[in-house]
Short mmCIF file of N, CA and C in Angstrom, two decimals:
data_model
loop_
_atom_site.label_atom_id
_atom_site.label_comp_id
_atom_site.label_asym_id
_atom_site.label_seq_id
_atom_site.Cartn_x
_atom_site.Cartn_y
_atom_site.Cartn_z
N VAL A 1 148.00 97.31 57.52
CA VAL A 1 148.92 97.52 58.62
C VAL A 1 148.16 97.28 59.92
N THR A 2 148.91 97.29 61.02
CA THR A 2 148.26 97.19 62.32
C THR A 2 148.70 98.36 63.19
N GLY A 3 147.82 98.74 64.11
CA GLY A 3 148.12 99.78 65.07
C GLY A 3 148.97 99.22 66.21
N PRO A 4 149.23 100.02 67.24
CA PRO A 4 150.14 99.65 68.30
C PRO A 4 149.68 98.46 69.15
N GLN A 5 148.41 98.10 69.07
CA GLN A 5 147.91 96.97 69.84
C GLN A 5 147.36 95.88 68.92
N ASP A 6 147.95 95.80 67.72
CA ASP A 6 147.62 94.80 66.71
C ASP A 6 146.23 94.93 66.11
N GLU A 7 145.60 96.11 66.22
CA GLU A 7 144.30 96.29 65.59
C GLU A 7 144.53 96.54 64.10
N PRO A 8 143.82 95.79 63.23
CA PRO A 8 143.98 96.00 61.79
C PRO A 8 143.55 97.41 61.39
N LEU A 9 144.27 97.98 60.45
CA LEU A 9 144.00 99.33 59.98
C LEU A 9 144.34 99.38 58.50
N MET A 10 143.43 99.91 57.69
CA MET A 10 143.70 100.05 56.26
C MET A 10 143.96 101.51 55.95
N LEU A 11 145.04 101.76 55.25
CA LEU A 11 145.36 103.09 54.76
C LEU A 11 145.00 103.12 53.28
N LEU A 12 144.30 104.17 52.86
CA LEU A 12 143.77 104.21 51.51
C LEU A 12 144.04 105.57 50.88
N ASP A 13 144.52 105.54 49.65
CA ASP A 13 144.65 106.74 48.86
C ASP A 13 143.67 106.58 47.70
N SER A 14 142.47 107.12 47.87
CA SER A 14 141.40 106.93 46.91
C SER A 14 141.63 107.80 45.67
N VAL A 15 141.34 107.26 44.51
CA VAL A 15 141.42 107.99 43.26
C VAL A 15 140.46 109.18 43.28
N ASN A 16 139.33 109.01 43.97
CA ASN A 16 138.31 110.07 44.03
C ASN A 16 138.52 111.03 45.19
N GLY A 17 139.50 110.80 46.04
CA GLY A 17 139.72 111.66 47.19
C GLY A 17 138.79 111.31 48.34
N ASP A 18 138.91 112.04 49.42
CA ASP A 18 138.06 111.81 50.58
C ASP A 18 136.64 112.25 50.29
N PRO A 19 135.66 111.60 50.93
CA PRO A 19 134.28 112.05 50.75
C PRO A 19 134.10 113.46 51.30
N VAL A 20 133.16 114.18 50.74
CA VAL A 20 132.85 115.52 51.21
C VAL A 20 132.23 115.40 52.60
N PRO A 21 132.72 116.18 53.59
CA PRO A 21 132.14 116.09 54.93
C PRO A 21 130.65 116.44 54.92
N GLY A 22 129.91 115.71 55.70
CA GLY A 22 128.47 115.95 55.81
C GLY A 22 127.82 114.78 56.48
N PRO A 23 126.58 114.92 56.88
CA PRO A 23 125.87 113.83 57.52
C PRO A 23 125.79 112.61 56.61
N PRO A 24 126.07 111.42 57.13
CA PRO A 24 125.99 110.22 56.30
C PRO A 24 124.53 109.86 56.03
N PRO A 25 124.26 109.24 54.90
CA PRO A 25 122.89 108.84 54.60
C PRO A 25 122.49 107.64 55.46
N LEU A 26 121.20 107.39 55.59
CA LEU A 26 120.75 106.17 56.24
C LEU A 26 121.35 104.99 55.50
N GLY A 27 121.86 104.03 56.24
CA GLY A 27 122.53 102.89 55.64
C GLY A 27 123.99 103.14 55.35
N GLY A 28 124.46 104.37 55.59
CA GLY A 28 125.86 104.73 55.35
C GLY A 28 126.71 104.57 56.61
N TRP A 29 128.02 104.64 56.41
CA TRP A 29 128.95 104.55 57.53
C TRP A 29 128.86 105.84 58.34
N LEU A 30 128.57 105.70 59.60
CA LEU A 30 128.40 106.84 60.49
C LEU A 30 129.70 107.17 61.22
N TRP A 31 130.43 106.18 61.64
CA TRP A 31 131.47 106.41 62.62
C TRP A 31 132.36 105.18 62.74
N LEU A 32 133.53 105.36 63.30
CA LEU A 32 134.40 104.26 63.71
C LEU A 32 134.85 104.52 65.13
N GLU A 33 134.85 103.47 65.94
CA GLU A 33 135.38 103.56 67.29
C GLU A 33 136.48 102.54 67.44
N LEU A 34 137.56 102.95 68.06
CA LEU A 34 138.61 102.00 68.41
C LEU A 34 138.37 101.54 69.84
N TRP A 35 138.18 100.24 70.02
CA TRP A 35 138.09 99.64 71.34
C TRP A 35 139.46 99.09 71.66
N THR A 36 140.06 99.54 72.73
CA THR A 36 141.45 99.23 73.00
C THR A 36 141.72 99.00 74.49
N ALA A 37 142.78 98.28 74.79
CA ALA A 37 143.19 98.06 76.18
C ALA A 37 143.98 99.25 76.71
N ASP A 38 144.63 100.01 75.81
CA ASP A 38 145.48 101.12 76.24
C ASP A 38 145.10 102.38 75.47
N VAL A 39 144.19 103.14 76.04
CA VAL A 39 143.67 104.34 75.37
C VAL A 39 144.78 105.35 75.14
N GLU A 40 145.64 105.56 76.12
CA GLU A 40 146.71 106.56 76.00
C GLU A 40 147.66 106.22 74.85
N GLN A 41 148.06 104.97 74.75
CA GLN A 41 148.95 104.56 73.66
C GLN A 41 148.27 104.75 72.30
N ALA A 42 146.99 104.39 72.22
CA ALA A 42 146.26 104.54 70.97
C ALA A 42 146.13 106.02 70.59
N LEU A 43 145.80 106.86 71.56
CA LEU A 43 145.70 108.30 71.28
C LEU A 43 147.02 108.84 70.74
N ASP A 44 148.11 108.52 71.40
CA ASP A 44 149.43 109.00 70.96
C ASP A 44 149.71 108.56 69.52
N PHE A 45 149.46 107.30 69.23
CA PHE A 45 149.74 106.75 67.91
C PHE A 45 148.90 107.42 66.82
N TYR A 46 147.58 107.46 67.01
CA TYR A 46 146.70 107.98 65.96
C TYR A 46 146.79 109.50 65.81
N GLN A 47 147.08 110.20 66.88
CA GLN A 47 147.30 111.64 66.75
C GLN A 47 148.54 111.90 65.92
N ALA A 48 149.61 111.16 66.17
CA ALA A 48 150.84 111.34 65.40
C ALA A 48 150.68 110.87 63.96
N LEU A 49 149.98 109.75 63.76
CA LEU A 49 149.80 109.20 62.42
C LEU A 49 148.97 110.11 61.53
N GLY A 50 147.86 110.63 62.05
CA GLY A 50 146.95 111.41 61.22
C GLY A 50 147.00 112.90 61.44
N GLY A 51 147.84 113.35 62.38
CA GLY A 51 147.89 114.78 62.66
C GLY A 51 146.61 115.28 63.33
N TYR A 52 145.94 114.41 64.08
CA TYR A 52 144.68 114.75 64.71
C TYR A 52 144.88 115.39 66.08
N GLY A 53 143.90 116.18 66.47
CA GLY A 53 143.76 116.61 67.85
C GLY A 53 142.87 115.59 68.55
N ALA A 54 142.72 115.74 69.87
CA ALA A 54 141.86 114.82 70.61
C ALA A 54 141.07 115.60 71.65
N GLU A 55 139.79 115.27 71.75
CA GLU A 55 138.91 115.90 72.73
C GLU A 55 138.34 114.81 73.63
N ASN A 56 138.34 115.04 74.94
CA ASN A 56 137.76 114.09 75.87
C ASN A 56 136.25 114.35 75.96
N HIS A 57 135.47 113.35 75.64
CA HIS A 57 134.00 113.45 75.69
C HIS A 57 133.43 112.45 76.68
N SER A 58 134.16 112.17 77.74
CA SER A 58 133.72 111.21 78.74
C SER A 58 132.59 111.80 79.58
N GLU A 59 131.64 110.95 79.90
CA GLU A 59 130.57 111.32 80.83
C GLU A 59 131.07 111.01 82.23
N GLN A 60 130.59 111.71 83.22
CA GLN A 60 131.02 111.49 84.60
C GLN A 60 130.76 110.04 84.99
N GLY A 61 131.77 109.40 85.57
CA GLY A 61 131.66 108.03 86.04
C GLY A 61 131.84 106.97 84.96
N GLU A 62 132.07 107.36 83.72
CA GLU A 62 132.25 106.40 82.63
C GLU A 62 133.72 106.31 82.24
N GLU A 63 134.05 105.29 81.46
CA GLU A 63 135.40 105.14 80.93
C GLU A 63 135.73 106.34 80.04
N ASP A 64 137.02 106.59 79.87
CA ASP A 64 137.43 107.66 78.96
C ASP A 64 136.89 107.42 77.56
N TYR A 65 136.33 108.46 76.96
CA TYR A 65 135.91 108.41 75.57
C TYR A 65 136.51 109.62 74.89
N TRP A 66 137.39 109.37 73.94
CA TRP A 66 138.09 110.42 73.22
C TRP A 66 137.61 110.49 71.79
N VAL A 67 137.59 111.68 71.23
CA VAL A 67 137.23 111.89 69.83
C VAL A 67 138.43 112.52 69.14
N LEU A 68 138.88 111.87 68.06
CA LEU A 68 139.94 112.46 67.23
C LEU A 68 139.29 113.50 66.33
N VAL A 69 139.91 114.66 66.22
CA VAL A 69 139.38 115.75 65.39
C VAL A 69 140.43 116.18 64.38
N ASP A 70 139.95 116.59 63.21
CA ASP A 70 140.87 117.07 62.18
C ASP A 70 141.19 118.55 62.40
N SER A 71 141.91 119.15 61.49
CA SER A 71 142.34 120.54 61.65
C SER A 71 141.17 121.52 61.61
N SER A 72 140.00 121.08 61.13
CA SER A 72 138.79 121.91 61.12
C SER A 72 137.89 121.61 62.32
N ASP A 73 138.42 120.86 63.28
CA ASP A 73 137.66 120.43 64.47
C ASP A 73 136.48 119.52 64.14
N ARG A 74 136.50 118.88 62.96
CA ARG A 74 135.46 117.89 62.64
C ARG A 74 135.84 116.56 63.29
N TRP A 75 134.83 115.92 63.87
CA TRP A 75 135.04 114.62 64.51
C TRP A 75 135.41 113.59 63.44
N GLN A 76 136.40 112.76 63.74
CA GLN A 76 136.83 111.73 62.80
C GLN A 76 136.57 110.31 63.31
N SER A 77 136.83 110.05 64.58
CA SER A 77 136.59 108.72 65.15
C SER A 77 136.70 108.80 66.66
N GLY A 78 136.22 107.74 67.31
CA GLY A 78 136.29 107.67 68.77
C GLY A 78 137.31 106.65 69.21
N ILE A 79 137.84 106.84 70.41
CA ILE A 79 138.76 105.88 71.03
C ILE A 79 138.31 105.69 72.47
N THR A 80 138.12 104.43 72.86
CA THR A 80 137.68 104.12 74.21
C THR A 80 138.23 102.77 74.65
N LYS A 81 138.18 102.54 75.93
CA LYS A 81 138.60 101.24 76.47
C LYS A 81 137.60 100.18 76.01
N ALA A 82 138.12 99.02 75.62
CA ALA A 82 137.24 97.93 75.19
C ALA A 82 136.23 97.63 76.29
N PRO A 83 134.94 97.58 75.95
CA PRO A 83 133.90 97.42 76.96
C PRO A 83 133.74 96.01 77.51
N PHE A 84 134.41 95.04 76.92
CA PHE A 84 134.28 93.66 77.36
C PHE A 84 135.68 93.10 77.62
N GLU A 85 135.78 92.20 78.60
CA GLU A 85 137.07 91.55 78.89
C GLU A 85 137.43 90.62 77.73
N ASP A 86 138.71 90.42 77.55
CA ASP A 86 139.24 89.50 76.53
C ASP A 86 138.84 89.87 75.11
N VAL A 87 138.56 91.14 74.86
CA VAL A 87 138.28 91.61 73.51
C VAL A 87 139.55 92.25 72.98
N PRO A 88 140.06 91.77 71.85
CA PRO A 88 141.27 92.39 71.31
C PRO A 88 140.99 93.81 70.83
N SER A 89 142.03 94.63 70.77
CA SER A 89 141.87 95.98 70.23
C SER A 89 141.37 95.86 68.79
N GLN A 90 140.35 96.65 68.47
CA GLN A 90 139.77 96.58 67.13
C GLN A 90 138.95 97.83 66.84
N TRP A 91 138.89 98.14 65.55
CA TRP A 91 138.03 99.21 65.09
C TRP A 91 136.63 98.64 64.91
N VAL A 92 135.63 99.36 65.44
CA VAL A 92 134.24 98.91 65.36
C VAL A 92 133.48 99.93 64.50
N PRO A 93 133.02 99.52 63.32
CA PRO A 93 132.26 100.44 62.47
C PRO A 93 130.84 100.61 62.99
N VAL A 94 130.27 101.79 62.71
CA VAL A 94 128.90 102.12 63.10
C VAL A 94 128.15 102.53 61.84
N ILE A 95 126.98 101.94 61.64
CA ILE A 95 126.14 102.22 60.48
C ILE A 95 124.93 103.03 60.93
N ARG A 96 124.63 104.09 60.21
CA ARG A 96 123.47 104.92 60.53
C ARG A 96 122.20 104.24 60.03
N VAL A 97 121.24 104.05 60.95
CA VAL A 97 119.96 103.44 60.60
C VAL A 97 118.82 104.30 61.16
N ALA A 98 117.63 104.11 60.62
CA ALA A 98 116.47 104.84 61.13
C ALA A 98 115.97 104.22 62.43
N ASP A 99 116.03 102.88 62.53
CA ASP A 99 115.44 102.19 63.68
C ASP A 99 116.25 100.95 64.04
N PRO A 100 117.10 101.03 65.08
CA PRO A 100 117.89 99.88 65.49
C PRO A 100 117.04 98.66 65.86
N VAL A 101 115.87 98.87 66.43
CA VAL A 101 115.00 97.75 66.82
C VAL A 101 114.60 96.96 65.57
N GLN A 102 114.28 97.66 64.50
CA GLN A 102 113.89 96.98 63.26
C GLN A 102 115.07 96.19 62.70
N VAL A 103 116.27 96.75 62.74
CA VAL A 103 117.46 96.04 62.25
C VAL A 103 117.71 94.80 63.08
N VAL A 104 117.65 94.93 64.40
CA VAL A 104 117.91 93.81 65.30
C VAL A 104 116.93 92.66 65.06
N SER A 105 115.70 92.98 64.68
CA SER A 105 114.70 91.94 64.45
C SER A 105 115.07 91.00 63.31
N LYS A 106 115.99 91.41 62.44
CA LYS A 106 116.38 90.61 61.29
C LYS A 106 117.68 89.83 61.49
N VAL A 107 118.45 90.19 62.52
CA VAL A 107 119.82 89.68 62.67
C VAL A 107 119.89 88.16 62.76
N GLU A 108 119.13 87.54 63.65
CA GLU A 108 119.24 86.10 63.84
C GLU A 108 118.79 85.33 62.61
N LYS A 109 117.75 85.80 61.93
CA LYS A 109 117.29 85.13 60.70
C LYS A 109 118.37 85.14 59.63
N LEU A 110 119.23 86.15 59.68
CA LEU A 110 120.30 86.27 58.68
C LEU A 110 121.60 85.61 59.13
N GLY A 111 121.59 84.94 60.29
CA GLY A 111 122.77 84.20 60.73
C GLY A 111 123.68 84.96 61.67
N GLY A 112 123.27 86.14 62.11
CA GLY A 112 124.09 86.93 63.04
C GLY A 112 123.63 86.76 64.47
N ARG A 113 124.20 87.58 65.34
CA ARG A 113 123.88 87.52 66.77
C ARG A 113 123.83 88.94 67.32
N VAL A 114 122.82 89.22 68.12
CA VAL A 114 122.72 90.52 68.78
C VAL A 114 123.48 90.43 70.10
N ILE A 115 124.49 91.27 70.27
CA ILE A 115 125.30 91.26 71.49
C ILE A 115 124.72 92.24 72.51
N VAL A 116 124.37 93.44 72.06
CA VAL A 116 123.73 94.44 72.92
C VAL A 116 122.50 94.96 72.18
N LYS A 117 121.34 94.77 72.82
CA LYS A 117 120.08 95.22 72.21
C LYS A 117 119.87 96.71 72.42
N PRO A 118 119.05 97.32 71.57
CA PRO A 118 118.77 98.76 71.72
C PRO A 118 118.10 99.11 73.05
N ASP A 119 117.44 98.14 73.70
CA ASP A 119 116.77 98.44 74.97
C ASP A 119 117.70 98.37 76.17
N HIS A 120 118.99 98.13 75.94
CA HIS A 120 119.97 98.12 77.04
C HIS A 120 120.05 99.54 77.63
N PRO A 121 120.13 99.66 78.96
CA PRO A 121 120.12 100.99 79.58
C PRO A 121 121.22 101.94 79.07
N LEU A 122 122.35 101.42 78.66
CA LEU A 122 123.44 102.28 78.21
C LEU A 122 123.25 102.82 76.80
N THR A 123 122.35 102.23 76.02
CA THR A 123 122.23 102.64 74.62
C THR A 123 121.18 103.71 74.40
N GLY A 124 120.32 103.92 75.36
CA GLY A 124 119.27 104.93 75.19
C GLY A 124 118.32 104.63 74.06
N GLY A 125 118.25 103.37 73.64
CA GLY A 125 117.35 102.98 72.56
C GLY A 125 117.84 103.32 71.18
N LYS A 126 119.06 103.86 71.08
CA LYS A 126 119.55 104.34 69.79
C LYS A 126 120.63 103.46 69.16
N VAL A 127 121.19 102.50 69.91
CA VAL A 127 122.35 101.76 69.45
C VAL A 127 122.16 100.26 69.72
N ALA A 128 122.66 99.44 68.81
CA ALA A 128 122.74 97.99 69.01
C ALA A 128 124.11 97.52 68.55
N LEU A 129 124.65 96.52 69.24
CA LEU A 129 125.91 95.89 68.86
C LEU A 129 125.60 94.52 68.30
N ILE A 130 126.10 94.25 67.10
CA ILE A 130 125.75 93.05 66.36
C ILE A 130 127.02 92.32 65.93
N GLN A 131 126.93 90.99 65.89
CA GLN A 131 128.01 90.16 65.35
C GLN A 131 127.49 89.51 64.07
N ASP A 132 128.22 89.67 62.99
CA ASP A 132 127.78 89.08 61.73
C ASP A 132 128.13 87.59 61.70
N PRO A 133 127.66 86.84 60.69
CA PRO A 133 127.90 85.40 60.65
C PRO A 133 129.39 85.00 60.61
N THR A 134 130.27 85.91 60.21
CA THR A 134 131.69 85.57 60.16
C THR A 134 132.43 85.93 61.45
N GLY A 135 131.71 86.55 62.41
CA GLY A 135 132.33 86.92 63.68
C GLY A 135 132.67 88.39 63.81
N GLY A 136 132.54 89.16 62.72
CA GLY A 136 132.82 90.59 62.79
C GLY A 136 131.76 91.31 63.60
N ILE A 137 132.18 92.35 64.33
CA ILE A 137 131.20 93.12 65.09
C ILE A 137 131.06 94.51 64.50
N PHE A 138 129.86 95.05 64.66
CA PHE A 138 129.56 96.41 64.22
C PHE A 138 128.39 96.91 65.03
N MET A 139 128.17 98.20 64.98
CA MET A 139 127.03 98.79 65.67
C MET A 139 126.12 99.42 64.63
N VAL A 140 124.84 99.50 64.98
CA VAL A 140 123.88 100.29 64.22
C VAL A 140 123.37 101.36 65.18
N GLU A 141 123.14 102.56 64.65
CA GLU A 141 122.73 103.66 65.50
C GLU A 141 121.78 104.58 64.75
N SER A 142 120.72 104.99 65.44
CA SER A 142 119.89 106.06 64.89
C SER A 142 120.52 107.36 65.36
N TRP A 143 120.79 108.25 64.43
CA TRP A 143 121.58 109.44 64.72
C TRP A 143 121.11 110.58 63.83
N GLU A 144 121.10 111.76 64.41
CA GLU A 144 120.85 112.99 63.67
C GLU A 144 122.02 113.93 63.93
N PRO A 145 122.38 114.80 62.99
CA PRO A 145 123.53 115.69 63.19
C PRO A 145 123.49 116.47 64.49
N SER A 146 122.30 116.83 64.95
CA SER A 146 122.21 117.59 66.20
C SER A 146 122.57 116.76 67.42
N ASP A 147 122.63 115.41 67.29
CA ASP A 147 122.96 114.54 68.43
C ASP A 147 124.38 114.76 68.93
N SER A 148 125.29 115.17 68.06
CA SER A 148 126.69 115.32 68.46
C SER A 148 127.17 116.77 68.43
N GLY A 149 126.37 117.65 67.93
CA GLY A 149 126.83 119.02 67.75
C GLY A 149 127.70 119.16 66.51
N GLN A 150 127.83 118.10 65.74
CA GLN A 150 128.64 118.11 64.52
C GLN A 150 127.70 118.02 63.33
N GLU A 151 128.02 118.71 62.29
CA GLU A 151 127.21 118.65 61.08
C GLU A 151 127.79 117.66 60.08
N GLY A 152 128.77 116.88 60.47
CA GLY A 152 129.34 115.87 59.58
C GLY A 152 130.82 115.98 59.50
#
């Protein structure tokens, strides 16, 4: 299916159920962020669709950054304005890694492209934005549970 701004979205009813909440392993899926042109519309849609609450986690002077939370106040995903012009609304997966610099060093050899390096001032050395050989984008991030105040 697609969300209100044509962002692809997969709904899944797993035979095994949802994963047990907890910190993701290195190399595991850490997070999903929706990059969108209309944050308010996206918040309304996903809150109604999933029964989520929303918390504003914006830093002063930055674009709105919202976190969808479940009924136990566990963080589920982020929603923010797309950081680049002419970028369609899309979900951006984030993979937990030990060292983004080490990951970035392999990207071009494997046919990908580094869009934002870990040394960019906005990433604090912890995040890189990468485009895979097929054009898909994703982030890698070094993260510990204490970084967000969430235990998973």
